Short mmCIF file of C-alpha atoms and ligand atoms in Angstrom, two decimals:
data_model
loop_
_atom_site.label_atom_id
_atom_site.label_comp_id
_atom_site.label_asym_id
_atom_site.label_seq_id
_atom_site.Cartn_x
_atom_site.Cartn_y
_atom_site.Cartn_z
CA MET A 1 169.27 -4.40 -193.28
CA SER A 2 170.19 -1.72 -190.73
CA THR A 3 167.61 0.24 -188.70
CA VAL A 4 166.11 3.38 -190.17
CA LEU A 5 165.95 6.20 -187.61
CA LYS A 6 163.93 9.37 -187.97
CA GLY A 7 166.34 12.27 -188.01
CA VAL A 8 163.96 15.21 -187.93
CA TYR A 9 162.24 16.48 -184.74
CA ILE A 10 160.09 19.54 -185.31
CA ASP A 11 157.39 21.12 -183.08
CA GLY A 12 157.48 18.22 -180.64
CA THR A 13 157.12 15.39 -183.23
CA TRP A 14 159.51 13.02 -184.96
CA ARG A 15 159.21 13.17 -188.72
CA GLU A 16 160.48 11.31 -191.81
CA GLY A 17 163.05 13.26 -193.77
CA GLN A 18 163.57 13.63 -197.49
CA ALA A 19 166.57 11.32 -197.89
CA LEU A 20 168.46 8.46 -196.23
CA LEU A 21 172.01 8.75 -194.96
CA GLU A 22 174.09 5.79 -193.83
CA VAL A 23 175.88 6.06 -190.49
CA ILE A 24 178.97 3.83 -190.07
CA ASN A 25 181.16 2.48 -187.24
CA PRO A 26 184.61 3.79 -188.14
CA ALA A 27 186.38 1.01 -186.27
CA SER A 28 184.74 -1.76 -188.35
CA GLU A 29 183.36 0.12 -191.36
CA ALA A 30 180.02 -1.62 -190.68
CA VAL A 31 176.80 0.31 -191.26
CA LEU A 32 175.24 1.16 -187.86
CA ALA A 33 172.01 2.70 -189.02
CA GLN A 34 170.30 4.68 -191.70
CA VAL A 35 168.97 8.07 -190.80
CA SER A 36 166.08 9.72 -192.58
CA VAL A 37 167.34 13.28 -192.95
CA GLY A 38 165.87 16.64 -193.84
CA ASP A 39 166.40 19.31 -196.48
CA GLY A 40 165.24 22.89 -197.18
CA LEU A 41 161.62 21.97 -196.46
CA ALA A 42 162.46 20.57 -193.00
CA VAL A 43 164.60 23.66 -192.33
CA LYS A 44 161.65 25.94 -193.17
CA GLN A 45 159.29 23.96 -190.88
CA ALA A 46 161.83 23.84 -188.08
CA VAL A 47 162.29 27.67 -188.18
CA ASP A 48 158.54 28.09 -188.43
CA ALA A 49 158.09 26.05 -185.24
CA ALA A 50 160.93 27.76 -183.40
CA SER A 51 159.57 31.22 -184.35
CA ALA A 52 156.14 30.31 -183.16
CA ALA A 53 157.37 29.06 -179.79
CA PHE A 54 159.62 32.00 -179.14
CA SER A 55 157.14 34.31 -177.50
CA GLY A 56 156.15 31.73 -174.85
CA TRP A 57 159.65 30.44 -174.10
CA SER A 58 161.36 33.84 -174.06
CA ASN A 59 158.81 34.96 -171.45
CA SER A 60 159.22 31.87 -169.23
CA THR A 61 161.10 32.39 -165.96
CA GLY A 62 164.73 31.45 -165.64
CA ARG A 63 163.55 29.12 -162.86
CA ASP A 64 161.37 27.15 -165.25
CA ARG A 65 164.10 26.91 -167.81
CA ALA A 66 166.54 25.78 -165.09
CA ALA A 67 164.11 23.01 -164.18
CA LEU A 68 164.09 21.76 -167.82
CA LEU A 69 167.90 21.88 -168.01
CA ARG A 70 168.17 19.85 -164.77
CA ARG A 71 165.76 17.22 -166.12
CA ILE A 72 167.86 16.95 -169.23
CA ALA A 73 171.06 16.54 -167.12
CA GLN A 74 169.22 13.86 -165.11
CA GLY A 75 168.08 12.06 -168.31
CA VAL A 76 171.65 12.08 -169.69
CA SER A 77 173.00 10.77 -166.43
CA GLU A 78 170.44 7.95 -166.35
CA GLN A 79 171.42 6.91 -169.93
CA ARG A 80 175.13 7.41 -169.40
CA GLU A 81 176.15 3.90 -170.48
CA GLN A 82 173.96 3.88 -173.58
CA LEU A 83 175.17 7.32 -174.66
CA MET A 84 178.78 6.25 -174.15
CA HIS A 85 178.12 3.19 -176.28
CA LEU A 86 176.59 5.30 -179.09
CA GLN A 87 179.45 7.81 -178.94
CA SER A 88 182.13 5.08 -179.21
CA SER A 89 180.43 3.08 -181.93
CA ASN A 90 179.58 6.09 -184.11
CA ASN A 91 182.78 8.12 -183.50
CA GLY A 92 185.44 5.41 -182.98
CA LYS A 93 186.71 6.89 -179.64
CA PRO A 94 187.61 4.58 -176.73
CA LEU A 95 184.78 3.97 -174.29
CA PHE A 96 186.62 5.79 -171.46
CA GLU A 97 186.84 8.89 -173.67
CA ALA A 98 183.09 8.66 -174.40
CA GLY A 99 182.53 8.60 -170.62
CA ILE A 100 184.39 11.91 -170.33
CA ASP A 101 182.20 13.30 -173.06
CA VAL A 102 178.97 12.28 -171.37
CA ASP A 103 180.13 13.63 -168.01
CA ASP A 104 180.95 16.92 -169.68
CA VAL A 105 177.42 17.09 -171.14
CA ILE A 106 175.89 16.50 -167.73
CA ALA A 107 178.10 19.13 -166.10
CA THR A 108 177.26 21.69 -168.83
CA PHE A 109 173.51 21.27 -168.46
CA GLU A 110 173.79 21.46 -164.66
CA TYR A 111 176.00 24.58 -164.85
CA TYR A 112 173.60 26.42 -167.19
CA ALA A 113 170.62 25.34 -164.98
CA ALA A 114 172.22 27.29 -162.15
CA VAL A 115 172.97 30.18 -164.49
CA ALA A 116 169.33 30.23 -165.73
CA GLU A 117 168.05 30.20 -162.16
CA ALA A 118 170.07 33.24 -161.31
CA LEU A 119 168.64 35.21 -164.27
CA ASP A 120 165.34 36.21 -162.69
CA ALA A 121 166.98 38.02 -159.77
CA GLY A 122 169.54 39.72 -162.03
CA GLN A 123 166.94 41.03 -164.53
CA ASP A 124 165.99 44.80 -164.61
CA GLN A 125 169.21 45.95 -162.79
CA PRO A 126 169.05 49.72 -162.19
CA VAL A 127 171.73 51.72 -163.96
CA VAL A 128 173.50 54.54 -162.05
CA LEU A 129 173.01 57.76 -164.11
CA PRO A 130 174.60 61.19 -163.65
CA THR A 131 171.14 62.87 -163.30
CA GLU A 132 167.94 62.32 -161.29
CA ASP A 133 165.80 63.46 -164.26
CA PHE A 134 165.93 59.96 -165.72
CA SER A 135 166.11 56.36 -164.54
CA ALA A 136 167.31 53.36 -166.51
CA ARG A 137 167.22 49.62 -166.11
CA LEU A 138 169.12 46.83 -167.86
CA ARG A 139 167.49 43.78 -169.38
CA ARG A 140 169.22 40.77 -170.90
CA GLU A 141 166.81 39.15 -173.34
CA PRO A 142 167.09 36.04 -175.49
CA CYS A 143 168.20 37.00 -178.99
CA GLY A 144 165.58 34.91 -180.82
CA VAL A 145 165.59 31.76 -182.93
CA VAL A 146 169.13 30.35 -183.03
CA VAL A 147 170.79 27.73 -185.23
CA LEU A 148 173.41 25.45 -183.79
CA ILE A 149 175.64 23.59 -186.24
CA VAL A 150 178.16 21.06 -184.85
CA PRO A 151 180.93 18.70 -186.12
CA TRP A 152 181.68 15.03 -185.61
CA ASN A 153 184.68 14.96 -183.30
CA PHE A 154 182.91 15.54 -179.94
CA PRO A 155 179.26 14.91 -180.79
CA MET A 156 176.93 15.86 -177.88
CA VAL A 157 179.66 17.88 -176.15
CA THR A 158 179.86 20.65 -178.82
CA THR A 159 176.03 20.44 -178.85
CA ALA A 160 175.67 20.81 -175.08
CA TRP A 161 178.03 23.81 -175.04
CA LYS A 162 175.60 25.64 -177.39
CA LEU A 163 172.26 24.12 -176.48
CA ALA A 164 172.37 24.51 -172.72
CA PRO A 165 173.17 28.27 -172.72
CA ALA A 166 170.73 28.90 -175.63
CA LEU A 167 167.85 27.27 -173.73
CA ALA A 168 169.00 28.95 -170.50
CA ALA A 169 168.86 32.31 -172.18
CA GLY A 170 165.29 31.67 -173.49
CA CYS A 171 166.11 31.15 -177.18
CA CYS A 172 164.35 28.65 -179.45
CA VAL A 173 166.70 26.29 -181.22
CA VAL A 174 167.27 24.39 -184.43
CA LEU A 175 170.18 21.99 -184.06
CA LYS A 176 172.01 20.41 -186.98
CA PRO A 177 174.35 17.63 -185.92
CA SER A 178 177.12 16.33 -188.13
CA GLU A 179 175.77 14.00 -190.79
CA VAL A 180 178.62 11.68 -189.90
CA THR A 181 177.78 11.27 -186.19
CA PRO A 182 174.09 11.90 -185.54
CA LEU A 183 173.37 8.94 -183.25
CA ALA A 184 174.31 10.41 -179.87
CA GLU A 185 172.45 13.64 -180.73
CA LEU A 186 169.37 11.66 -181.76
CA GLN A 187 169.35 10.02 -178.34
CA LEU A 188 169.98 13.36 -176.69
CA ALA A 189 166.97 14.74 -178.55
CA ARG A 190 164.78 11.89 -177.24
CA ILE A 191 165.95 12.72 -173.69
CA ILE A 192 165.14 16.43 -174.24
CA ALA A 193 161.68 15.47 -175.49
CA GLU A 194 161.12 13.24 -172.51
CA ALA A 195 162.28 16.03 -170.23
CA GLY A 196 159.25 17.96 -171.34
CA VAL A 197 160.65 20.65 -173.60
CA PRO A 198 157.72 22.68 -174.97
CA ALA A 199 156.90 21.99 -178.64
CA GLY A 200 158.95 24.15 -181.03
CA VAL A 201 161.51 25.28 -178.43
CA PHE A 202 164.03 22.54 -179.45
CA ASN A 203 164.09 21.29 -183.05
CA LEU A 204 166.53 19.01 -184.67
CA VAL A 205 167.21 18.52 -188.42
CA CYS A 206 169.79 15.93 -189.36
CA GLY A 207 171.29 16.23 -192.84
CA THR A 208 174.20 17.45 -194.86
CA GLY A 209 175.86 20.85 -194.75
CA LEU A 210 174.47 21.85 -198.11
CA ASP A 211 170.92 20.50 -197.71
CA VAL A 212 170.41 21.63 -194.07
CA GLY A 213 173.25 23.80 -192.86
CA ALA A 214 173.31 26.28 -195.73
CA PRO A 215 169.57 27.02 -195.75
CA LEU A 216 169.56 27.38 -192.00
CA ALA A 217 172.39 29.92 -192.24
CA ALA A 218 170.39 31.83 -194.89
CA ASP A 219 166.98 31.99 -193.17
CA ARG A 220 166.29 35.60 -192.34
CA ARG A 221 164.18 34.68 -189.30
CA VAL A 222 167.23 33.24 -187.59
CA ALA A 223 168.87 35.75 -185.22
CA LYS A 224 172.09 33.91 -184.52
CA ILE A 225 174.21 31.02 -185.70
CA SER A 226 176.56 29.24 -183.38
CA PHE A 227 178.87 27.06 -185.47
CA THR A 228 181.67 24.64 -184.59
CA GLY A 229 183.62 23.12 -187.44
CA SER A 230 186.27 23.76 -190.05
CA ASN A 231 187.52 27.18 -191.06
CA ALA A 232 186.47 26.59 -194.67
CA VAL A 233 182.86 26.06 -193.68
CA GLY A 234 183.05 28.73 -191.02
CA VAL A 235 183.79 31.21 -193.82
CA GLN A 236 180.74 30.05 -195.83
CA VAL A 237 178.52 30.27 -192.78
CA MET A 238 179.70 33.79 -192.07
CA GLN A 239 179.14 34.81 -195.67
CA ARG A 240 175.59 33.51 -195.63
CA ALA A 241 174.93 35.11 -192.20
CA ALA A 242 176.23 38.44 -193.49
CA GLU A 243 173.40 38.72 -196.01
CA THR A 244 170.85 39.18 -193.19
CA ILE A 245 173.30 40.53 -190.54
CA LYS A 246 172.95 37.55 -188.21
CA GLY A 247 175.15 37.24 -185.21
CA VAL A 248 177.72 34.50 -185.51
CA SER A 249 179.73 32.63 -182.95
CA LEU A 250 182.42 30.45 -184.53
CA GLU A 251 184.62 27.71 -182.98
CA LEU A 252 187.06 26.67 -185.68
CA GLY A 253 190.42 25.09 -186.07
CA GLY A 254 193.69 25.20 -184.20
CA LYS A 255 197.44 24.56 -184.42
CA SER A 256 198.34 24.64 -180.79
CA SER A 257 201.60 24.17 -178.93
CA LEU A 258 202.85 22.26 -175.94
CA LEU A 259 205.95 23.96 -174.50
CA VAL A 260 208.36 21.75 -172.57
CA MET A 261 210.51 24.21 -170.63
CA ALA A 262 214.11 23.41 -169.54
CA ASP A 263 213.11 22.41 -165.98
CA ALA A 264 210.11 20.24 -167.01
CA ASP A 265 209.39 16.85 -165.45
CA LEU A 266 210.08 14.61 -168.44
CA ASP A 267 207.50 11.86 -167.64
CA LEU A 268 204.83 14.45 -167.20
CA ALA A 269 205.87 16.16 -170.44
CA VAL A 270 205.66 12.88 -172.39
CA GLU A 271 202.21 12.07 -170.95
CA LEU A 272 200.91 15.50 -171.75
CA ALA A 273 202.34 15.42 -175.22
CA CYS A 274 200.62 12.08 -175.90
CA GLY A 275 197.36 13.33 -174.36
CA GLY A 276 197.46 16.51 -176.43
CA GLY A 277 198.33 14.69 -179.65
CA PHE A 278 196.58 11.34 -179.48
CA PHE A 279 193.38 11.79 -177.41
CA ASN A 280 190.36 11.32 -179.74
CA ALA A 281 192.95 10.03 -182.27
CA GLY A 282 194.26 13.61 -182.48
CA GLN A 283 190.93 14.78 -183.96
CA MET A 284 190.71 17.78 -181.61
CA CYS A 285 190.56 21.46 -182.41
CA SER A 286 192.67 21.77 -179.22
CA ALA A 287 195.30 19.21 -180.25
CA THR A 288 198.73 20.42 -179.12
CA SER A 289 200.20 19.06 -182.34
CA ARG A 290 203.29 21.33 -182.11
CA VAL A 291 205.62 20.22 -179.35
CA LEU A 292 208.42 22.70 -178.49
CA VAL A 293 211.16 21.24 -176.32
CA ALA A 294 214.03 23.01 -174.60
CA ASP A 295 217.34 22.04 -176.29
CA GLY A 296 218.87 20.53 -173.11
CA LEU A 297 216.01 18.05 -172.69
CA ALA A 298 215.18 17.35 -176.26
CA ASP A 299 217.17 14.09 -176.91
CA LYS A 300 215.92 12.43 -173.68
CA PHE A 301 212.36 13.69 -174.28
CA LEU A 302 212.29 12.33 -177.82
CA ARG A 303 213.59 8.90 -176.76
CA ARG A 304 210.88 8.60 -174.07
CA LEU A 305 208.16 10.02 -176.37
CA GLN A 306 209.07 7.47 -179.06
CA VAL A 307 208.80 4.56 -176.65
CA ARG A 308 205.50 5.81 -175.19
CA ALA A 309 203.97 6.56 -178.59
CA GLN A 310 204.94 3.16 -179.93
CA GLY A 311 203.51 1.52 -176.84
CA ILE A 312 200.06 3.15 -177.17
CA ARG A 313 197.46 0.43 -177.66
CA VAL A 314 195.47 1.33 -180.76
CA ALA A 315 192.37 -0.85 -180.93
CA ASP A 316 188.67 -1.19 -181.23
CA PRO A 317 186.99 1.45 -178.94
CA PHE A 318 185.49 -1.36 -176.84
CA ALA A 319 188.68 -3.34 -176.21
CA ASP A 320 189.62 -3.46 -172.55
CA ASP A 321 193.00 -1.83 -172.63
CA VAL A 322 192.41 0.47 -175.67
CA GLU A 323 194.22 3.84 -175.50
CA MET A 324 193.47 5.21 -178.97
CA GLY A 325 190.61 4.33 -181.31
CA ALA A 326 189.81 4.93 -185.00
CA LEU A 327 189.66 8.09 -187.12
CA ILE A 328 186.21 9.18 -188.11
CA ASN A 329 185.95 7.98 -191.79
CA ARG A 330 187.84 7.04 -194.92
CA ALA A 331 188.11 10.65 -196.08
CA GLN A 332 189.82 11.72 -192.84
CA TYR A 333 192.00 8.64 -192.76
CA GLU A 334 193.26 9.40 -196.33
CA ARG A 335 193.65 13.08 -195.52
CA VAL A 336 195.82 12.35 -192.52
CA LEU A 337 197.95 9.78 -194.33
CA GLY A 338 198.40 12.38 -197.11
CA HIS A 339 199.64 14.93 -194.60
CA ILE A 340 202.13 12.35 -193.28
CA GLN A 341 203.36 11.60 -196.81
CA ARG A 342 203.76 15.33 -197.57
CA GLY A 343 205.48 15.77 -194.24
CA ILE A 344 208.08 13.18 -195.15
CA GLU A 345 208.52 14.92 -198.57
CA SER A 346 209.00 18.27 -196.85
CA GLY A 347 212.13 17.01 -195.09
CA ALA A 348 210.70 16.40 -191.66
CA ARG A 349 212.02 13.28 -189.91
CA LEU A 350 209.45 10.56 -189.13
CA LEU A 351 210.45 9.34 -185.64
CA CYS A 352 207.64 6.71 -185.36
CA GLY A 353 204.25 5.70 -186.67
CA GLY A 354 202.83 7.02 -189.95
CA GLU A 355 201.00 3.88 -191.01
CA ARG A 356 198.02 1.69 -190.30
CA PRO A 357 198.76 -0.69 -187.36
CA VAL A 358 199.47 -4.15 -188.79
CA ASP A 359 197.03 -5.93 -186.51
CA LEU A 360 194.11 -3.79 -187.67
CA PRO A 361 193.29 -4.51 -191.30
CA ASN A 362 189.85 -2.94 -191.17
CA GLY A 363 188.60 0.43 -189.81
CA PHE A 364 190.27 3.79 -190.05
CA PHE A 365 193.26 3.34 -187.75
CA ILE A 366 196.59 5.16 -187.88
CA GLN A 367 199.52 4.62 -185.56
CA PRO A 368 200.46 7.45 -183.18
CA THR A 369 202.93 9.39 -185.26
CA VAL A 370 205.78 11.67 -184.29
CA PHE A 371 207.88 13.91 -186.58
CA THR A 372 210.99 15.84 -185.60
CA GLU A 373 212.98 18.53 -187.36
CA VAL A 374 209.78 19.76 -189.00
CA PRO A 375 210.49 22.67 -191.43
CA LEU A 376 208.82 25.92 -190.28
CA ASP A 377 207.34 26.54 -193.73
CA SER A 378 205.84 23.02 -194.10
CA ALA A 379 202.14 22.25 -194.16
CA LEU A 380 202.90 19.75 -191.31
CA TRP A 381 203.96 22.64 -189.05
CA ASN A 382 201.33 25.17 -190.13
CA GLU A 383 198.10 23.37 -191.04
CA GLU A 384 195.62 21.61 -188.75
CA ILE A 385 196.09 17.86 -189.43
CA PHE A 386 193.25 16.53 -187.29
CA GLY A 387 194.83 13.13 -186.77
CA PRO A 388 197.36 11.48 -184.41
CA VAL A 389 200.41 13.37 -185.57
CA LEU A 390 202.83 15.33 -183.34
CA CYS A 391 205.49 17.70 -184.74
CA VAL A 392 208.47 18.30 -182.44
CA ARG A 393 210.92 21.25 -182.60
CA ARG A 394 213.69 22.33 -180.29
CA PHE A 395 214.13 25.81 -178.86
CA ALA A 396 217.08 27.59 -177.24
CA THR A 397 215.39 30.35 -175.21
CA GLU A 398 211.98 31.06 -173.60
CA SER A 399 211.32 33.94 -176.03
CA GLU A 400 212.10 31.70 -179.00
CA ALA A 401 209.58 29.14 -177.67
CA ILE A 402 206.90 31.79 -177.25
CA ALA A 403 207.57 33.23 -180.72
CA LEU A 404 207.30 29.74 -182.30
CA ALA A 405 204.08 28.98 -180.47
CA ASN A 406 202.48 32.33 -181.43
CA ASP A 407 203.61 32.13 -185.13
CA SER A 408 200.30 30.68 -186.25
CA ASP A 409 197.10 31.80 -187.91
CA PHE A 410 195.31 30.10 -185.06
CA GLY A 411 195.29 30.63 -181.25
CA LEU A 412 193.00 28.19 -179.57
CA VAL A 413 194.97 26.63 -176.71
CA ALA A 414 198.48 25.96 -175.39
CA SER A 415 200.14 23.80 -172.63
CA VAL A 416 203.16 24.63 -170.65
CA VAL A 417 205.27 22.09 -168.72
CA SER A 418 207.63 23.55 -166.17
CA ALA A 419 208.66 22.83 -162.56
CA ASN A 420 208.90 26.58 -161.94
CA THR A 421 205.54 28.25 -161.29
CA GLU A 422 206.85 31.71 -162.15
CA THR A 423 208.25 30.55 -165.47
CA ALA A 424 205.07 28.69 -166.35
CA GLU A 425 202.76 31.61 -165.45
CA ARG A 426 204.99 34.08 -167.38
CA VAL A 427 204.97 31.91 -170.50
CA ALA A 428 201.22 31.33 -170.17
CA ASN A 429 200.64 35.10 -170.11
CA ALA A 430 202.68 35.58 -173.27
CA LEU A 431 200.90 32.95 -175.35
CA GLN A 432 198.12 33.96 -177.78
CA ALA A 433 195.58 31.33 -176.85
CA GLY A 434 192.11 31.22 -175.28
CA THR A 435 193.08 28.55 -172.80
CA VAL A 436 196.55 27.69 -171.42
CA TRP A 437 197.11 24.58 -169.25
CA ILE A 438 200.08 24.45 -166.87
CA ASN A 439 201.41 20.98 -166.03
CA ALA A 440 197.83 19.77 -166.64
CA PRO A 441 195.92 17.62 -169.11
CA GLN A 442 193.27 19.33 -171.23
CA VAL A 443 190.67 19.67 -168.44
CA ILE A 444 187.70 21.87 -169.38
CA PHE A 445 185.22 23.28 -166.87
CA PRO A 446 181.87 24.79 -167.78
CA GLN A 447 182.89 27.79 -165.63
CA THR A 448 185.92 28.65 -167.87
CA ALA A 449 185.58 30.00 -171.42
CA TRP A 450 186.21 28.02 -174.59
CA GLY A 451 187.43 29.72 -177.70
CA GLY A 452 190.56 31.33 -179.02
CA TYR A 453 192.53 34.09 -180.68
CA LYS A 454 192.97 34.85 -184.39
CA GLN A 455 191.37 32.38 -186.83
CA SER A 456 190.37 29.91 -184.15
CA SER A 457 187.18 31.63 -183.02
CA ILE A 458 184.75 34.46 -182.96
CA GLY A 459 183.36 34.76 -179.40
CA ARG A 460 183.62 32.34 -176.52
CA GLU A 461 181.56 29.41 -175.32
CA LEU A 462 180.92 28.20 -171.74
CA GLY A 463 180.89 30.33 -168.62
CA PRO A 464 178.86 33.58 -168.60
CA TRP A 465 180.28 34.32 -172.08
CA GLY A 466 178.48 31.26 -173.49
CA LEU A 467 175.19 32.64 -172.15
CA ALA A 468 175.86 36.20 -173.32
CA ALA A 469 176.33 34.85 -176.86
CA PHE A 470 172.54 34.16 -176.91
CA GLN A 471 171.41 37.38 -175.27
CA GLU A 472 170.56 40.86 -176.41
CA ILE A 473 171.12 43.86 -174.16
CA LYS A 474 168.22 46.24 -173.66
CA HIS A 475 168.13 49.44 -171.63
CA VAL A 476 164.82 50.98 -170.70
CA ILE A 477 165.27 54.77 -169.95
CA ARG A 478 162.41 56.68 -168.36
CA ALA A 479 161.98 60.40 -167.81
CA HIS A 480 160.87 61.47 -164.29
P1 NAD B 1 182.90 20.80 -191.10
O1 NAD B 1 183.16 22.26 -191.11
O2 NAD B 1 183.07 20.03 -192.32
O3 NAD B 1 181.38 20.57 -190.64
C1 NAD B 1 180.91 21.11 -189.45
C2 NAD B 1 179.36 21.16 -189.54
O4 NAD B 1 179.01 22.14 -190.60
C3 NAD B 1 178.74 19.85 -189.97
O5 NAD B 1 177.49 19.67 -189.24
C4 NAD B 1 178.42 20.05 -191.47
O6 NAD B 1 177.37 19.31 -191.97
C5 NAD B 1 178.12 21.55 -191.49
N1 NAD B 1 178.26 22.18 -192.81
C6 NAD B 1 179.04 21.78 -193.86
N2 NAD B 1 178.91 22.64 -194.87
C7 NAD B 1 178.07 23.61 -194.51
C8 NAD B 1 177.52 24.84 -195.09
N3 NAD B 1 177.88 25.20 -196.34
N4 NAD B 1 176.70 25.60 -194.38
C9 NAD B 1 176.36 25.28 -193.12
N5 NAD B 1 176.80 24.15 -192.49
C10 NAD B 1 177.63 23.35 -193.16
O7 NAD B 1 183.78 20.23 -189.85
P2 NAD B 1 184.00 18.76 -189.40
O8 NAD B 1 184.86 18.05 -190.42
O9 NAD B 1 182.71 18.12 -189.06
O10 NAD B 1 184.81 18.94 -188.07
C11 NAD B 1 186.20 19.18 -188.02
C12 NAD B 1 186.56 20.62 -187.87
O11 NAD B 1 185.88 21.17 -186.70
C13 NAD B 1 188.04 20.86 -187.57
O12 NAD B 1 188.47 21.90 -188.38
C14 NAD B 1 188.08 21.27 -186.11
O13 NAD B 1 189.17 22.10 -185.83
C15 NAD B 1 186.79 21.99 -185.94
N6 NAD B 1 186.41 21.96 -184.53
C16 NAD B 1 186.54 23.09 -183.77
C17 NAD B 1 186.21 23.10 -182.44
C18 NAD B 1 186.43 24.31 -181.55
O14 NAD B 1 185.88 24.35 -180.50
N7 NAD B 1 187.20 25.29 -181.98
C19 NAD B 1 185.72 21.93 -181.85
C20 NAD B 1 185.55 20.78 -182.65
C21 NAD B 1 185.87 20.84 -183.96
#
């Protein structure tokens, strides 16, 4: 019998929920734990607690909030190994990838601690007016009780990107992790409690989208929802939020491109293509699943990409030399295999992969997969696959490459590989994407924004934009 964990933390206490959900290890399909999860009642109690705590927390100093964020960063750092372990066993990602996740969480809390500390001095800035009859000052105030809803692909990271700025701003929070991967967030919640968060300032309700996410989005006392997940659910969240005119920040899907220009270093291009396609088993909103290669390089590039992709060691997340782990669950595994099958039927050429690795009979593993000659009107080319599948097309000119990359409903990220800085910068400027990497892996800094164009996002996370998402602007104007 697996452990039963309490999945509801409200007003400073851990509580039993209303139902039990099983959490599995996607690499072995074994049950890791059962989590006692909440429903509409827990949602109501969590919003009650957050509303009651708001007056105190919103009037605390930035300096005090910074101290809490630093203690959380410290707690995460002290439990780095344990959190990595939880992340890999619940999500199926290799341990080294889980290490990158945990380090990102630490960096995010530390960054927003510094941001929170600077808030006190920046408050009540005088505004220059065209008359001496009046004076005005600018205040940035926390927007209220906020709801954070996150997915399963980067548990803890997507949470930290919302939670750290929300707490820094002075908001009270109700967090709903993915029902598929609550374990790392449960541990993070324990760390936050131990760090001394005041009761009601941080609340967590594990549960399904319908039982917990939907009532959270509907509660009229909630000022703002920050959601990361699929476009389909993003639409539902926005519709619910519209009924009470809540603010929404959405981080949704992507169909991003890696552009290999005619002068690119081929080895670098192959490494970046594999990183952009197969990191986290391709389950990344930022996957550069479209690879556009200059005609002159394409044959050589494809030969090297095929060899590299076939050599990637797909294995249990804890194996020593693992390069790619498991997909998240059976539904996702079948969805990705379905995309691959329809891709073949659409006329795209399967260069390698496309199946379960023969040495892994259990768990949700799929080989790194590469298609070429992918039809422009196919689902493979246009839809987010969220699995280890790359689609390669050739281009003749720079403008054709840019047009192909921009021809998407999404616009989250892009990567450019070129030996010529001028070419790379020019192409980067022309791409409709929130982040463009040049000759670089997908490094993300808390100082730079996260989010994209078109249907990928509403708003931006990280940096000062991530904080502004949880603030209201107030001007106080006085007659003299
Ligand atoms: P999902 O949309 O199914 O679920 C996301 C969260 O929403 C979960 O916590 C889920 O329980 C909750 N939810 C489901 N139905 C709801 C409802 N009706 N009301 C409120 N909440 C509800 O997404 P997923 O499958 O967990 O994650 C994969 C998706 O997330 C992909 O589309 C991916 O592109 C996207 N994603 C985007 C980013 C980004 O930064 N742009 C980052 C990670 C993942």
